[in-house]
């Protein structure tokens, strides 16, 4: 009888501890997500002579800001406009892995690097986040001469959710035209699994990140789908994809095939890197960095 009583007490204790542990984990996860949206405690390290202009406004919302990283001597400089990832709900323009290696590689070559924030889920749907990217593009083009940069030579680059948003702006000229921008030179999409949004949403099991981002309305899926918005006036694109994933490379290849029929040059670059490494390692000395740089140079005038 005593043994049964003790077992009952142990079971009650476990039932009390397990929900508490789950709650603690959820709280920690939420804390991590909230922390990812905040500015870095220490600004990114830049090459010698480079300088930064931070929190330049391109809209009224606090998230509609970008940082500009300027080379030591800019002269009619091309611009790379970078869109961070974070599942359409998290992340910040100076998160670890976003700026430093890219700045170290492209700033000494005379490029300007711009890293943007945008409004986030749950308040802002992906199509409106893409409109933020287009507004940032227009604002960067407007301000470029003041940085000794060329407004006609702006290329979009993004990782993960940011790769989807950059590709959507590059696929749909309506987005950048409505924002008052001129045509960007191209897009480098770093490991997006949402180039064909309806396909992503219909493949089980559906990760919660996509369900939260895109909702359950198929019309919203199509509006936010680079594959479905792709038209003849789309810009050239490079789809870097992790060969360790099942979704990113096939969707990139499908974009290339559709673009081929439309006469738009697009390429796929599979890399044996993790999803995070595709972003973090770009700019480090490697064949991967050189391949991305070759695409950038081909499409910068």
mmCIF file of C-alpha atoms in Angstrom:
data_model
loop_
_atom_site.group_PDB
_atom_site.id
_atom_site.type_symbol
_atom_site.label_atom_id
_atom_site.label_comp_id
_atom_site.label_asym_id
_atom_site.label_seq_id
_atom_site.Cartn_x
_atom_site.Cartn_y
_atom_site.Cartn_z
ATOM 1 C CA UNK A 1 0.000 0.000 0.000
ATOM 2 C CA UNK A 2 2.868 2.338 0.869
ATOM 3 C CA UNK A 3 4.495 1.542 -2.479
ATOM 4 C CA UNK A 4 1.310 2.434 -4.356
ATOM 5 C CA UNK A 5 1.003 5.662 -2.394
ATOM 6 C CA UNK A 6 4.600 6.618 -3.216
ATOM 7 C CA UNK A 7 4.080 5.795 -6.897
ATOM 8 C CA UNK A 8 1.017 8.030 -6.935
ATOM 9 C CA UNK A 9 2.978 10.870 -5.419
ATOM 10 C CA UNK A 10 5.728 10.401 -8.038
ATOM 11 C CA UNK A 11 3.198 10.439 -10.878
ATOM 12 C CA UNK A 12 1.636 13.636 -9.574
ATOM 13 C CA UNK A 13 5.066 15.209 -9.297
ATOM 14 C CA UNK A 14 5.926 14.261 -12.896
ATOM 15 C CA UNK A 15 2.628 15.621 -14.195
ATOM 16 C CA UNK A 16 3.409 18.891 -12.462
ATOM 17 C CA UNK A 17 7.009 19.070 -13.718
ATOM 18 C CA UNK A 18 6.470 18.167 -17.411
ATOM 19 C CA UNK A 19 4.039 21.029 -18.226
ATOM 20 C CA UNK A 20 6.301 23.384 -16.269
ATOM 21 C CA UNK A 21 9.314 22.258 -18.322
ATOM 22 C CA UNK A 22 7.369 22.696 -21.565
ATOM 23 C CA UNK A 23 6.221 26.135 -20.468
ATOM 24 C CA UNK A 24 9.802 27.097 -19.570
ATOM 25 C CA UNK A 25 11.010 25.916 -22.998
ATOM 26 C CA UNK A 26 8.302 27.937 -24.762
ATOM 27 C CA UNK A 27 9.192 30.985 -22.710
ATOM 28 C CA UNK A 28 12.885 30.622 -23.544
ATOM 29 C CA UNK A 29 12.076 30.154 -27.232
ATOM 30 C CA UNK A 30 9.952 33.300 -27.194
ATOM 31 C CA UNK A 31 12.761 35.169 -25.450
ATOM 32 C CA UNK A 32 15.195 34.035 -28.162
ATOM 33 C CA UNK A 33 12.810 35.159 -30.890
ATOM 34 C CA UNK A 34 12.301 38.544 -29.285
ATOM 35 C CA UNK A 35 16.055 38.918 -28.821
ATOM 36 C CA UNK A 36 16.612 38.178 -32.535
ATOM 37 C CA UNK A 37 14.484 41.210 -33.412
ATOM 38 C CA UNK A 38 16.665 43.571 -31.375
ATOM 39 C CA UNK A 39 19.801 45.382 -32.567
ATOM 40 C CA UNK A 40 23.059 43.583 -31.897
ATOM 41 C CA UNK A 41 24.806 44.499 -28.653
ATOM 42 C CA UNK A 42 27.984 45.064 -30.651
ATOM 43 C CA UNK A 43 27.892 46.493 -34.205
ATOM 44 C CA UNK A 44 29.312 44.295 -36.973
ATOM 45 C CA UNK A 45 33.057 44.539 -37.533
ATOM 46 C CA UNK A 46 33.877 46.316 -40.795
ATOM 47 C CA UNK A 47 36.951 46.437 -43.032
ATOM 48 C CA UNK A 48 39.488 49.197 -42.410
ATOM 49 C CA UNK A 49 38.242 52.584 -43.571
ATOM 50 C CA UNK A 50 34.635 51.482 -43.987
ATOM 51 C CA UNK A 51 31.854 53.305 -42.171
ATOM 52 C CA UNK A 52 28.184 52.767 -41.368
ATOM 53 C CA UNK A 53 25.016 54.862 -41.359
ATOM 54 C CA UNK A 54 22.465 53.088 -39.173
ATOM 55 C CA UNK A 55 18.681 53.134 -38.903
ATOM 56 C CA UNK A 56 17.984 55.089 -42.075
ATOM 57 C CA UNK A 57 14.210 55.409 -42.392
ATOM 58 C CA UNK A 58 12.279 54.347 -45.487
ATOM 59 C CA UNK A 59 8.820 54.445 -43.842
ATOM 60 C CA UNK A 60 6.903 55.415 -40.719
ATOM 61 C CA UNK A 61 7.009 52.056 -38.933
ATOM 62 C CA UNK A 62 9.974 51.457 -36.563
ATOM 63 C CA UNK A 63 10.787 48.290 -38.520
ATOM 64 C CA UNK A 64 11.095 50.222 -41.795
ATOM 65 C CA UNK A 65 14.778 51.002 -41.311
ATOM 66 C CA UNK A 66 18.051 49.963 -42.895
ATOM 67 C CA UNK A 67 21.779 50.168 -42.205
ATOM 68 C CA UNK A 68 24.229 51.329 -44.885
ATOM 69 C CA UNK A 69 27.806 50.048 -44.956
ATOM 70 C CA UNK A 70 30.058 52.228 -47.081
ATOM 71 C CA UNK A 71 33.473 51.303 -48.499
ATOM 72 C CA UNK A 72 36.534 53.394 -47.714
ATOM 73 C CA UNK A 73 36.359 55.025 -51.134
ATOM 74 C CA UNK A 74 33.051 54.749 -52.959
ATOM 75 C CA UNK A 75 32.972 55.900 -56.551
ATOM 76 C CA UNK A 76 29.781 55.223 -58.527
ATOM 77 C CA UNK A 77 29.524 52.136 -56.320
ATOM 78 C CA UNK A 78 27.159 49.240 -57.006
ATOM 79 C CA UNK A 79 24.812 48.367 -54.130
ATOM 80 C CA UNK A 80 23.861 45.019 -52.607
ATOM 81 C CA UNK A 81 20.585 45.309 -50.692
ATOM 82 C CA UNK A 82 20.270 42.445 -48.203
ATOM 83 C CA UNK A 83 17.021 41.091 -46.667
ATOM 84 C CA UNK A 84 17.467 39.046 -43.464
ATOM 85 C CA UNK A 85 15.689 35.789 -42.685
ATOM 86 C CA UNK A 86 13.768 34.701 -39.602
ATOM 87 C CA UNK A 87 10.603 32.922 -40.689
ATOM 88 C CA UNK A 88 8.790 36.151 -41.639
ATOM 89 C CA UNK A 89 8.373 36.790 -37.880
ATOM 90 C CA UNK A 90 11.872 37.164 -36.428
ATOM 91 C CA UNK A 91 15.349 38.478 -37.162
ATOM 92 C CA UNK A 92 17.120 41.795 -37.481
ATOM 93 C CA UNK A 93 19.295 43.593 -39.995
ATOM 94 C CA UNK A 94 22.466 43.146 -37.924
ATOM 95 C CA UNK A 95 21.945 39.613 -36.586
ATOM 96 C CA UNK A 96 25.068 37.427 -36.458
ATOM 97 C CA UNK A 97 25.852 36.085 -39.920
ATOM 98 C CA UNK A 98 24.056 38.845 -41.807
ATOM 99 C CA UNK A 99 26.704 41.526 -42.342
ATOM 100 C CA UNK A 100 30.305 40.815 -41.365
ATOM 101 C CA UNK A 101 31.512 38.290 -43.964
ATOM 102 C CA UNK A 102 29.605 39.976 -46.783
ATOM 103 C CA UNK A 103 30.968 43.375 -45.797
ATOM 104 C CA UNK A 104 34.493 41.962 -45.534
ATOM 105 C CA UNK A 105 34.238 40.618 -49.087
ATOM 106 C CA UNK A 106 32.287 43.234 -51.033
ATOM 107 C CA UNK A 107 33.175 46.534 -49.341
ATOM 108 C CA UNK A 108 36.877 46.333 -50.306
ATOM 109 C CA UNK A 109 35.717 45.729 -53.883
ATOM 110 C CA UNK A 110 33.973 49.112 -53.795
ATOM 111 C CA UNK A 111 30.402 47.944 -53.174
ATOM 112 C CA UNK A 112 27.900 49.516 -50.792
ATOM 113 C CA UNK A 113 26.057 46.993 -48.597
ATOM 114 C CA UNK A 114 22.589 47.840 -47.290
ATOM 115 C CA UNK A 115 20.867 45.578 -44.745
ATOM 116 C CA UNK A 116 17.164 46.186 -44.193
ATOM 117 C CA UNK A 117 14.488 45.463 -41.634
ATOM 118 C CA UNK A 118 10.826 45.052 -42.558
ATOM 119 C CA UNK A 119 7.520 44.682 -40.736
ATOM 120 C CA UNK A 120 6.844 41.194 -39.433
ATOM 121 C CA UNK A 121 4.280 38.535 -38.718
ATOM 122 C CA UNK A 122 1.804 38.293 -37.110
ATOM 123 C CA UNK A 123 0.891 41.870 -38.054
ATOM 124 C CA UNK A 124 2.253 41.991 -41.615
ATOM 125 C CA UNK A 125 1.629 39.375 -44.305
ATOM 126 C CA UNK A 126 4.473 38.265 -46.616
ATOM 127 C CA UNK A 127 3.067 40.189 -49.610
ATOM 128 C CA UNK A 128 3.228 43.407 -47.559
ATOM 129 C CA UNK A 129 6.688 42.497 -46.333
ATOM 130 C CA UNK A 130 7.697 42.269 -50.009
ATOM 131 C CA UNK A 131 6.209 45.735 -50.487
ATOM 132 C CA UNK A 132 8.503 46.888 -47.672
ATOM 133 C CA UNK A 133 11.481 45.448 -49.550
ATOM 134 C CA UNK A 134 10.358 47.319 -52.677
ATOM 135 C CA UNK A 135 9.982 50.564 -50.684
ATOM 136 C CA UNK A 136 13.463 50.095 -49.265
ATOM 137 C CA UNK A 137 14.764 49.528 -52.802
ATOM 138 C CA UNK A 138 13.184 52.787 -53.968
ATOM 139 C CA UNK A 139 14.616 54.688 -50.997
ATOM 140 C CA UNK A 140 18.104 53.233 -51.520
ATOM 141 C CA UNK A 141 17.992 54.219 -55.190
ATOM 142 C CA UNK A 142 16.938 57.738 -54.199
ATOM 143 C CA UNK A 143 19.737 58.151 -51.642
ATOM 144 C CA UNK A 144 22.466 56.316 -53.566
ATOM 145 C CA UNK A 145 24.082 59.428 -55.121
ATOM 146 C CA UNK A 146 24.666 60.858 -51.632
ATOM 147 C CA UNK A 147 26.778 57.756 -50.891
ATOM 148 C CA UNK A 148 28.668 58.020 -54.202
ATOM 149 C CA UNK A 149 26.718 54.949 -55.283
ATOM 150 C CA UNK A 150 24.952 54.165 -58.560
ATOM 151 C CA UNK A 151 21.137 54.040 -58.241
ATOM 152 C CA UNK A 152 20.921 52.007 -61.455
ATOM 153 C CA UNK A 153 23.179 49.281 -60.031
ATOM 154 C CA UNK A 154 21.274 47.830 -57.071
ATOM 155 C CA UNK A 155 21.073 44.065 -56.650
ATOM 156 C CA UNK A 156 18.801 42.306 -54.138
ATOM 157 C CA UNK A 157 20.039 39.495 -51.908
ATOM 158 C CA UNK A 158 18.263 37.683 -49.089
ATOM 159 C CA UNK A 159 18.399 34.594 -46.904
ATOM 160 C CA UNK A 160 15.579 32.189 -46.018
ATOM 161 C CA UNK A 161 12.389 34.274 -45.574
ATOM 162 C CA UNK A 162 14.371 37.235 -46.903
ATOM 163 C CA UNK A 163 15.341 35.156 -49.947
ATOM 164 C CA UNK A 164 11.644 34.556 -50.636
ATOM 165 C CA UNK A 165 10.864 38.272 -50.319
ATOM 166 C CA UNK A 166 13.765 39.325 -52.564
ATOM 167 C CA UNK A 167 12.734 36.741 -55.171
ATOM 168 C CA UNK A 168 9.124 37.917 -55.039
ATOM 169 C CA UNK A 169 10.174 41.531 -55.716
ATOM 170 C CA UNK A 170 12.442 40.348 -58.519
ATOM 171 C CA UNK A 171 9.683 38.225 -60.065
ATOM 172 C CA UNK A 172 6.927 40.859 -59.949
ATOM 173 C CA UNK A 173 7.689 44.215 -61.512
ATOM 174 C CA UNK A 174 4.378 45.463 -60.075
ATOM 175 C CA UNK A 175 5.924 45.474 -56.598
ATOM 176 C CA UNK A 176 8.926 47.646 -57.377
ATOM 177 C CA UNK A 177 7.038 49.865 -59.844
ATOM 178 C CA UNK A 178 4.280 50.588 -57.304
ATOM 179 C CA UNK A 179 6.969 51.524 -54.773
ATOM 180 C CA UNK A 180 8.468 54.061 -57.173
ATOM 181 C CA UNK A 181 11.666 52.060 -57.687
ATOM 182 C CA UNK A 182 13.511 51.329 -60.896
ATOM 183 C CA UNK A 183 14.390 47.812 -62.004
ATOM 184 C CA UNK A 184 16.949 46.084 -59.768
ATOM 185 C CA UNK A 185 19.874 44.396 -61.513
ATOM 186 C CA UNK A 186 19.147 40.923 -60.169
ATOM 187 C CA UNK A 187 18.433 38.742 -57.149
ATOM 188 C CA UNK A 188 20.584 36.323 -55.163
ATOM 189 C CA UNK A 189 18.213 34.068 -53.224
ATOM 190 C CA UNK A 190 19.961 32.192 -50.405
ATOM 191 C CA UNK A 191 18.140 28.933 -49.642
ATOM 192 C CA UNK A 192 14.427 29.685 -49.865
ATOM 193 C CA UNK A 193 11.944 26.836 -49.498
ATOM 194 C CA UNK A 194 9.016 29.072 -50.453
ATOM 195 C CA UNK A 195 9.607 29.952 -54.101
ATOM 196 C CA UNK A 196 6.437 28.044 -55.009
ATOM 197 C CA UNK A 197 4.198 28.865 -52.055
ATOM 198 C CA UNK A 198 1.147 26.731 -53.038
ATOM 199 C CA UNK A 199 3.427 23.720 -53.517
ATOM 200 C CA UNK A 200 5.036 24.329 -50.132
ATOM 201 C CA UNK A 201 1.655 24.688 -48.432
ATOM 202 C CA UNK A 202 0.246 21.467 -49.932
ATOM 203 C CA UNK A 203 3.157 19.169 -49.068
ATOM 204 C CA UNK A 204 2.658 17.263 -45.810
ATOM 205 C CA UNK A 205 3.789 17.591 -43.134
ATOM 206 C CA UNK A 206 3.420 21.363 -43.260
ATOM 207 C CA UNK A 207 5.901 23.065 -40.910
ATOM 208 C CA UNK A 208 4.197 25.530 -38.608
ATOM 209 C CA UNK A 209 6.506 28.313 -39.789
ATOM 210 C CA UNK A 210 4.845 28.276 -43.245
ATOM 211 C CA UNK A 211 1.313 27.942 -41.890
ATOM 212 C CA UNK A 212 1.882 30.936 -39.618
ATOM 213 C CA UNK A 213 3.435 32.986 -42.423
ATOM 214 C CA UNK A 214 1.067 32.279 -45.325
ATOM 215 C CA UNK A 215 -2.249 31.352 -43.693
ATOM 216 C CA UNK A 216 -4.912 29.132 -45.269
ATOM 217 C CA UNK A 217 -6.153 31.241 -48.192
ATOM 218 C CA UNK A 218 -4.887 29.857 -51.552
ATOM 219 C CA UNK A 219 -5.289 33.293 -53.162
ATOM 220 C CA UNK A 220 -2.795 34.690 -50.637
ATOM 221 C CA UNK A 221 -0.407 31.853 -51.462
ATOM 222 C CA UNK A 222 -0.434 32.740 -55.162
ATOM 223 C CA UNK A 223 -0.010 36.468 -54.506
ATOM 224 C CA UNK A 224 3.080 35.775 -52.391
ATOM 225 C CA UNK A 225 4.554 33.062 -54.638
ATOM 226 C CA UNK A 226 7.603 34.051 -56.746
ATOM 227 C CA UNK A 227 6.932 31.115 -59.096
ATOM 228 C CA UNK A 228 3.361 32.234 -59.784
ATOM 229 C CA UNK A 229 4.257 35.932 -60.082
ATOM 230 C CA UNK A 230 7.183 35.277 -62.424
ATOM 231 C CA UNK A 231 6.783 37.237 -65.674
ATOM 232 C CA UNK A 232 8.819 38.222 -68.738
ATOM 233 C CA UNK A 233 10.041 41.407 -67.084
ATOM 234 C CA UNK A 234 11.446 39.540 -64.061
ATOM 235 C CA UNK A 235 15.091 40.166 -63.210
ATOM 236 C CA UNK A 236 17.942 37.611 -63.464
ATOM 237 C CA UNK A 237 18.199 35.423 -60.363
ATOM 238 C CA UNK A 238 20.624 33.025 -58.716
ATOM 239 C CA UNK A 239 19.067 30.433 -56.405
ATOM 240 C CA UNK A 240 21.633 29.179 -53.915
ATOM 241 C CA UNK A 241 20.248 26.078 -52.233
ATOM 242 C CA UNK A 242 21.394 23.691 -49.528
ATOM 243 C CA UNK A 243 21.734 20.225 -51.072
ATOM 244 C CA UNK A 244 20.996 18.854 -47.580
ATOM 245 C CA UNK A 245 17.365 19.984 -47.854
ATOM 246 C CA UNK A 246 14.574 18.426 -49.903
ATOM 247 C CA UNK A 247 12.713 21.551 -50.968
ATOM 248 C CA UNK A 248 15.025 24.436 -51.885
ATOM 249 C CA UNK A 249 16.921 23.021 -54.896
ATOM 250 C CA UNK A 250 13.871 21.529 -56.668
ATOM 251 C CA UNK A 251 11.962 24.802 -56.299
ATOM 252 C CA UNK A 252 14.948 26.738 -57.620
ATOM 253 C CA UNK A 253 15.164 24.439 -60.648
ATOM 254 C CA UNK A 254 11.438 24.878 -61.296
ATOM 255 C CA UNK A 255 11.955 28.665 -61.298
ATOM 256 C CA UNK A 256 14.808 28.271 -63.791
ATOM 257 C CA UNK A 257 12.678 26.155 -66.134
ATOM 258 C CA UNK A 258 9.760 28.573 -66.075
ATOM 259 C CA UNK A 259 12.107 31.536 -66.530
ATOM 260 C CA UNK A 260 13.768 29.840 -69.501
ATOM 261 C CA UNK A 261 10.436 29.768 -71.332
ATOM 262 C CA UNK A 262 10.035 33.486 -70.546
ATOM 263 C CA UNK A 263 13.536 34.381 -71.698
ATOM 264 C CA UNK A 264 14.757 35.426 -68.229
ATOM 265 C CA UNK A 265 18.242 34.215 -67.196
ATOM 266 C CA UNK A 266 18.207 32.278 -63.925
ATOM 267 C CA UNK A 267 20.578 29.780 -62.318
ATOM 268 C CA UNK A 268 20.671 27.276 -59.455
ATOM 269 C CA UNK A 269 23.755 26.859 -57.262
ATOM 270 C CA UNK A 270 23.529 23.792 -54.967
ATOM 271 C CA UNK A 271 25.905 23.883 -51.995
ATOM 272 C CA UNK A 272 26.729 21.190 -49.437
ATOM 273 C CA UNK A 273 26.067 23.592 -46.571
ATOM 274 C CA UNK A 274 23.378 23.836 -43.911
ATOM 275 C CA UNK A 275 20.598 26.382 -44.193
ATOM 276 C CA UNK A 276 22.409 28.712 -41.793
ATOM 277 C CA UNK A 277 25.836 28.156 -43.351
ATOM 278 C CA UNK A 278 24.553 29.255 -46.761
ATOM 279 C CA UNK A 279 24.112 32.685 -45.188
ATOM 280 C CA UNK A 280 26.972 32.823 -42.668
ATOM 281 C CA UNK A 281 29.712 31.545 -44.983
ATOM 282 C CA UNK A 282 28.965 33.781 -47.945
ATOM 283 C CA UNK A 283 31.918 36.161 -48.134
ATOM 284 C CA UNK A 284 34.464 33.765 -46.685
ATOM 285 C CA UNK A 285 37.194 32.607 -49.112
ATOM 286 C CA UNK A 286 35.600 29.738 -51.048
ATOM 287 C CA UNK A 287 34.440 28.572 -54.463
ATOM 288 C CA UNK A 288 30.924 29.286 -53.176
ATOM 289 C CA UNK A 289 31.648 32.972 -52.558
ATOM 290 C CA UNK A 290 33.397 33.272 -55.919
ATOM 291 C CA UNK A 291 30.428 31.704 -57.731
ATOM 292 C CA UNK A 292 27.994 34.177 -56.139
ATOM 293 C CA UNK A 293 30.360 37.055 -56.859
ATOM 294 C CA UNK A 294 30.617 35.975 -60.509
ATOM 295 C CA UNK A 295 26.811 36.192 -60.805
ATOM 296 C CA UNK A 296 26.806 39.605 -59.148
ATOM 297 C CA UNK A 297 29.526 40.921 -61.485
ATOM 298 C CA UNK A 298 27.745 39.591 -64.571
ATOM 299 C CA UNK A 299 24.661 41.622 -63.749
ATOM 300 C CA UNK A 300 26.237 44.811 -62.399
ATOM 301 C CA UNK A 301 26.945 47.252 -65.197
#
